[in-house]
CSV table of C-alpha atoms and ligand atoms in Angstrom, one decimal:
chain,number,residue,atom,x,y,z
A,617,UNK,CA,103.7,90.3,122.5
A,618,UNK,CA,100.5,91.9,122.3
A,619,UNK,CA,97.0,90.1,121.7
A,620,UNK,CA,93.4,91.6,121.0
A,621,UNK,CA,90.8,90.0,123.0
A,622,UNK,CA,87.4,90.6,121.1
A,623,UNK,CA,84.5,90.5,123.9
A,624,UNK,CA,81.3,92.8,125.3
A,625,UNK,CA,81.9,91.0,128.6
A,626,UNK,CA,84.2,93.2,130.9
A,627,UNK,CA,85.0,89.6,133.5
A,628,UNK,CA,86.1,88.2,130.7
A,629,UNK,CA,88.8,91.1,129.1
A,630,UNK,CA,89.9,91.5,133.0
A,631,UNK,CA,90.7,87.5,133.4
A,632,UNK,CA,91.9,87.4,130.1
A,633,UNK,CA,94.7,90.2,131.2
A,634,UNK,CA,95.3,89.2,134.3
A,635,UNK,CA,96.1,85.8,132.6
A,636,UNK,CA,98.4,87.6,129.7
A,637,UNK,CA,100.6,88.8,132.5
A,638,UNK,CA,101.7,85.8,133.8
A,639,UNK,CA,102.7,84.5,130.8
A,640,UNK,CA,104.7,88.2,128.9
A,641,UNK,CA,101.4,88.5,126.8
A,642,UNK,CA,99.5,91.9,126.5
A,643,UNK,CA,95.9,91.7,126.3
A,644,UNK,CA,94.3,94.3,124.2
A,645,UNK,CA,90.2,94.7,124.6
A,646,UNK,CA,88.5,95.4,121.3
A,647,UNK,CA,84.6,96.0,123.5
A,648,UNK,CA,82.5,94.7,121.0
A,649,UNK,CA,79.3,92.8,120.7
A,650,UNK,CA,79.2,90.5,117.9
A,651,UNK,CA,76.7,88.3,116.4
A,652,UNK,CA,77.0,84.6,117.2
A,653,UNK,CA,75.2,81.7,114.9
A,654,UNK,CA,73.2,79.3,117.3
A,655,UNK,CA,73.9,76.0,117.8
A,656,UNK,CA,74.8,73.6,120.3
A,657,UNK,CA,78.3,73.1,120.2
A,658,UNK,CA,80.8,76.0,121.8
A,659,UNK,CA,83.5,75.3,119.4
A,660,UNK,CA,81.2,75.4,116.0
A,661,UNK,CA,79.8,78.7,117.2
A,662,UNK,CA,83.4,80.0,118.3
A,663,UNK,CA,85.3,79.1,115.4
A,664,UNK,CA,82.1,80.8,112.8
A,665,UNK,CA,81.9,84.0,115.2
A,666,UNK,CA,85.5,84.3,114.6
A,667,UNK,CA,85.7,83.4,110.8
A,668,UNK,CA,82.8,86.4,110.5
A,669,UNK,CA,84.4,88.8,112.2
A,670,UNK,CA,88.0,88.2,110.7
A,671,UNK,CA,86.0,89.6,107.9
A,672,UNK,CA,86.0,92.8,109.2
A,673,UNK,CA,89.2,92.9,111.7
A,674,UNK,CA,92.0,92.6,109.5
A,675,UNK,CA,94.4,92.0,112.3
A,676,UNK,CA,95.0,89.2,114.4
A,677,UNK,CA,92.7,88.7,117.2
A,678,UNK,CA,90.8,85.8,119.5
A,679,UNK,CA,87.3,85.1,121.1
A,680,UNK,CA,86.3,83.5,123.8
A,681,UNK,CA,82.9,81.4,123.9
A,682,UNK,CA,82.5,79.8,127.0
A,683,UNK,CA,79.3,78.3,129.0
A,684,UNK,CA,77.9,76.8,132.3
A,685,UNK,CA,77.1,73.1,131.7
A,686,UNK,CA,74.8,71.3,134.1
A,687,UNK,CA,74.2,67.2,133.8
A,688,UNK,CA,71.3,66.9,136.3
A,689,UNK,CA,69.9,69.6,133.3
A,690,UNK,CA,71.3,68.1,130.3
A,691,UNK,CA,73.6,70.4,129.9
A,692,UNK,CA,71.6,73.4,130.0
A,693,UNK,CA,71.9,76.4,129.9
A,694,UNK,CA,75.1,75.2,127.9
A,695,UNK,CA,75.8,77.3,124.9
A,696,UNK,CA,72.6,79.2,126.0
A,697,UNK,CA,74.4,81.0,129.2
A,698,UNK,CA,74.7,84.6,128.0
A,699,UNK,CA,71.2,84.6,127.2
A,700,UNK,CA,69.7,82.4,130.3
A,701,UNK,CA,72.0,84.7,132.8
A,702,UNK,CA,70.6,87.7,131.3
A,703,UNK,CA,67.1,86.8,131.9
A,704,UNK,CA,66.6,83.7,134.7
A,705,UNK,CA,70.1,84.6,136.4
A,706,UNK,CA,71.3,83.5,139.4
A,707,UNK,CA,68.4,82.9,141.3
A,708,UNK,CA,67.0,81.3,138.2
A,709,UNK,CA,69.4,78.6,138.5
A,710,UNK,CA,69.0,77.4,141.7
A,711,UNK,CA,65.1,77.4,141.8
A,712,UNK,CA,65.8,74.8,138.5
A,713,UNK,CA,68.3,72.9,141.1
A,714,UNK,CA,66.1,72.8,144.3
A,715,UNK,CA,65.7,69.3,145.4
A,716,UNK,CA,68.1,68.0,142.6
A,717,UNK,CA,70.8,66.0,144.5
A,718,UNK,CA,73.4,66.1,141.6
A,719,UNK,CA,74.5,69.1,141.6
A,720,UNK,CA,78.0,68.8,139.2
A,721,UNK,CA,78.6,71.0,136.8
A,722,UNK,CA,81.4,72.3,134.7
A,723,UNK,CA,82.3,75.7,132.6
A,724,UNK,CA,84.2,75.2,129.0
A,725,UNK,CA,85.4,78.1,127.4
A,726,UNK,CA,86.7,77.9,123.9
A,727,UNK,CA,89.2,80.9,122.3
A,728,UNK,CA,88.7,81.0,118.1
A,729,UNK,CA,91.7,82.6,117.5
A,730,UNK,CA,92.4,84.1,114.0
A,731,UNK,CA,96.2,84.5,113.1
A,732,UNK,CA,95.6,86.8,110.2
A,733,UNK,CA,95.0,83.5,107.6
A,734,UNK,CA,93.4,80.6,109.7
A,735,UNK,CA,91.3,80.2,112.9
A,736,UNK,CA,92.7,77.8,115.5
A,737,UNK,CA,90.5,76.6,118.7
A,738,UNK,CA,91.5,76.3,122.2
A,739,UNK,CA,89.4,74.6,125.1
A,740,UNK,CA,89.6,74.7,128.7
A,741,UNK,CA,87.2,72.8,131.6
A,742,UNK,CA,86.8,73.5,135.3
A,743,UNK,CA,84.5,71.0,137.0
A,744,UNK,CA,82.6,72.1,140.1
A,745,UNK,CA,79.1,72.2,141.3
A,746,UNK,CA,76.3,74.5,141.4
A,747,UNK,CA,76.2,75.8,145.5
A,748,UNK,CA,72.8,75.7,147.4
A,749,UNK,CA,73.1,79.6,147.6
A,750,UNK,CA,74.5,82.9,146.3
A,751,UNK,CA,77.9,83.4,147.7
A,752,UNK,CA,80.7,85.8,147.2
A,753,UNK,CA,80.9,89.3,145.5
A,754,UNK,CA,83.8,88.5,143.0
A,755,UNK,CA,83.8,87.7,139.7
A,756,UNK,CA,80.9,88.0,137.0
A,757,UNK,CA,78.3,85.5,135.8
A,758,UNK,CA,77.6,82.8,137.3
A,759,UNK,CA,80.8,83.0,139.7
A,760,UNK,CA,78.4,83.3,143.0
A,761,UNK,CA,76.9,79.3,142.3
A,762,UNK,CA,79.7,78.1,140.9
A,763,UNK,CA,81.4,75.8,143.8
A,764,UNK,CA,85.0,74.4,143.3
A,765,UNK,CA,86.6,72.9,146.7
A,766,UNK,CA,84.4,73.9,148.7
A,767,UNK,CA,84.5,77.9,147.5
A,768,UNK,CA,82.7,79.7,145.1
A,769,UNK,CA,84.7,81.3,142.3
A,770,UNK,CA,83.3,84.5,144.0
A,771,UNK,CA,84.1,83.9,146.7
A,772,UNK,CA,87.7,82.6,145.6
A,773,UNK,CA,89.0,86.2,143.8
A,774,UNK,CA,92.0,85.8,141.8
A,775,UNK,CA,92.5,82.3,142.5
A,776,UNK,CA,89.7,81.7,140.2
A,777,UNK,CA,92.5,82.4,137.7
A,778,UNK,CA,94.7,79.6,138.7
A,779,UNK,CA,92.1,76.8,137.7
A,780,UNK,CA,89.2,78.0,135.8
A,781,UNK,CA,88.1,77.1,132.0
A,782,UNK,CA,89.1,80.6,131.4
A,783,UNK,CA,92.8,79.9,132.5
A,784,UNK,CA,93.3,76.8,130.9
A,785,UNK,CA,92.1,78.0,127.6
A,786,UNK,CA,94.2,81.0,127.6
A,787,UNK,CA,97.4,78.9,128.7
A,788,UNK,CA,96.9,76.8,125.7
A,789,UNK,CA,96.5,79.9,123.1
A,790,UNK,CA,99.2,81.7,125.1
A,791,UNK,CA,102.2,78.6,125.2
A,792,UNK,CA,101.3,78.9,121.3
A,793,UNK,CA,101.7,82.3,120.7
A,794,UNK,CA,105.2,82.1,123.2
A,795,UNK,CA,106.2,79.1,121.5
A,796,UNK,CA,105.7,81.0,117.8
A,797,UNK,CA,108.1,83.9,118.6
A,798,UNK,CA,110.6,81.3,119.0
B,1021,ITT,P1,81.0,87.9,124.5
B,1021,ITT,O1,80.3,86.9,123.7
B,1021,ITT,O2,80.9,89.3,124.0
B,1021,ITT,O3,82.5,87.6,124.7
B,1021,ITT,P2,79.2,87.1,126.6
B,1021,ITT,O4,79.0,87.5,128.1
B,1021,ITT,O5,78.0,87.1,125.8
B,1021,ITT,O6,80.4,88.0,126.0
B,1021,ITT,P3,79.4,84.2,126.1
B,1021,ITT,O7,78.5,84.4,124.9
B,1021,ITT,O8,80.6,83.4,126.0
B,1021,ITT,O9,79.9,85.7,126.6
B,1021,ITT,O10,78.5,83.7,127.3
B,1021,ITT,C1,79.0,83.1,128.4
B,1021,ITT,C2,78.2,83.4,129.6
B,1021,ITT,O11,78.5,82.4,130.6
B,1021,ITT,C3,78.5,84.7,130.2
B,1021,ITT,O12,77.5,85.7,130.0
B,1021,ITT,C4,78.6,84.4,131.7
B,1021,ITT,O13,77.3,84.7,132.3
B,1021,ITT,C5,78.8,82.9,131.8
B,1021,ITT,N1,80.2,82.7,132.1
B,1021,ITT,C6,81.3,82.4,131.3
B,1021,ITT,N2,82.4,82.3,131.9
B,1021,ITT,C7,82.1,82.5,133.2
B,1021,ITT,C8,82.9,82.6,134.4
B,1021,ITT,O14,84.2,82.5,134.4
B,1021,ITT,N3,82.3,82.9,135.5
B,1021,ITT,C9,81.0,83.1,135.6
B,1021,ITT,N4,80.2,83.0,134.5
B,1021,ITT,C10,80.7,82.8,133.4
């Protein structure tokens, strides 16, 4: 079965592929930037980027919005990460977090995926914490401060794909789609 994954971010199409294998699905990459409403809750903004655009694909195809949530921040930067990794970064992140002790945080992602008549949601959640430095050269994002058992998810490769937000979301979209062929 083959899937189109609509996303500008190249991480994200190469996780999302890598995932597809392991479960007989082929990820196809529509590259496209799209305009998403704001708002401060992933799945509202996931499931209206997705009912916008199905206005112009007319085939069957899925999203992914997915964030870096912080508590010691409230939550920031949230559903705010494209934009805040795009200008404060890396670095930006940990000058926020010097000489805050709590240091959890967790990525969600959510997939809108539109089946041609409706748009169904998936979620997925990876809790870590945010590292005291950059480390690792893997990955995209904010993969280099992103610290689960004891690694970085740059520092960690594919094995990022066994447990991250990412993976989860896609196992739940993908064990649908397998369980639909049926
Ligand atoms: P599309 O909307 O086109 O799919 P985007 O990069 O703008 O691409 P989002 O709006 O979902 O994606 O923003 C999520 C941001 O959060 C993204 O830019 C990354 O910086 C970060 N992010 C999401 N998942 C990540 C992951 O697995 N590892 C590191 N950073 C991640």
């Amino acid at each position: 079965m083959k899937v189109t994954f609509v996303t500008s971010n190249e991480g994200k199409y190469r996780e999302a592929k890598y995932i597809g294998e392991r479960y007989g699905i082929e990820v196809e990459w529509l590259r496209k930037e799209y305009l998403e409403p704001q708002g401060n809750d992933l799945k509202e903004i996931a499931k209206k980027s997705a009912e916008i655009l199905a206005e112009k694909i007319k085939k069957p195809f899925f999203i992914e919005d997915s964030g870096l949530f912080i508590p010691a921040l409230r939550g920031f930067p949230g559903p705010y990460s494209s934009f805040v990794f795009k200008t404060i970064g890396n670095e930006g992140i940990l000058k926020l977090m010097d000489g805050i002790e709590d240091r959890r945080a967790y990525f969600l992602a959510v997939i809108a995926f539109f089946d041609g008549k409706n748009v169904l949601t998936f979620e997925g959640r990876v809790d870590g914490k945010i590292a005291t430095e950059i480390r690792g050269d893997k990955g995209f994002g904010f993969d280099p401060i992103f610290e689960y058992d004891g690694k970085t998810f740059a520092e960690m490769g594919d094995k990022k794909n066994e447990v991250s937000h990412r993976r989860r979301a896609l196992e739940a979209l993908f064990s649908y789609l397998n369980k639909l062929k049926i």
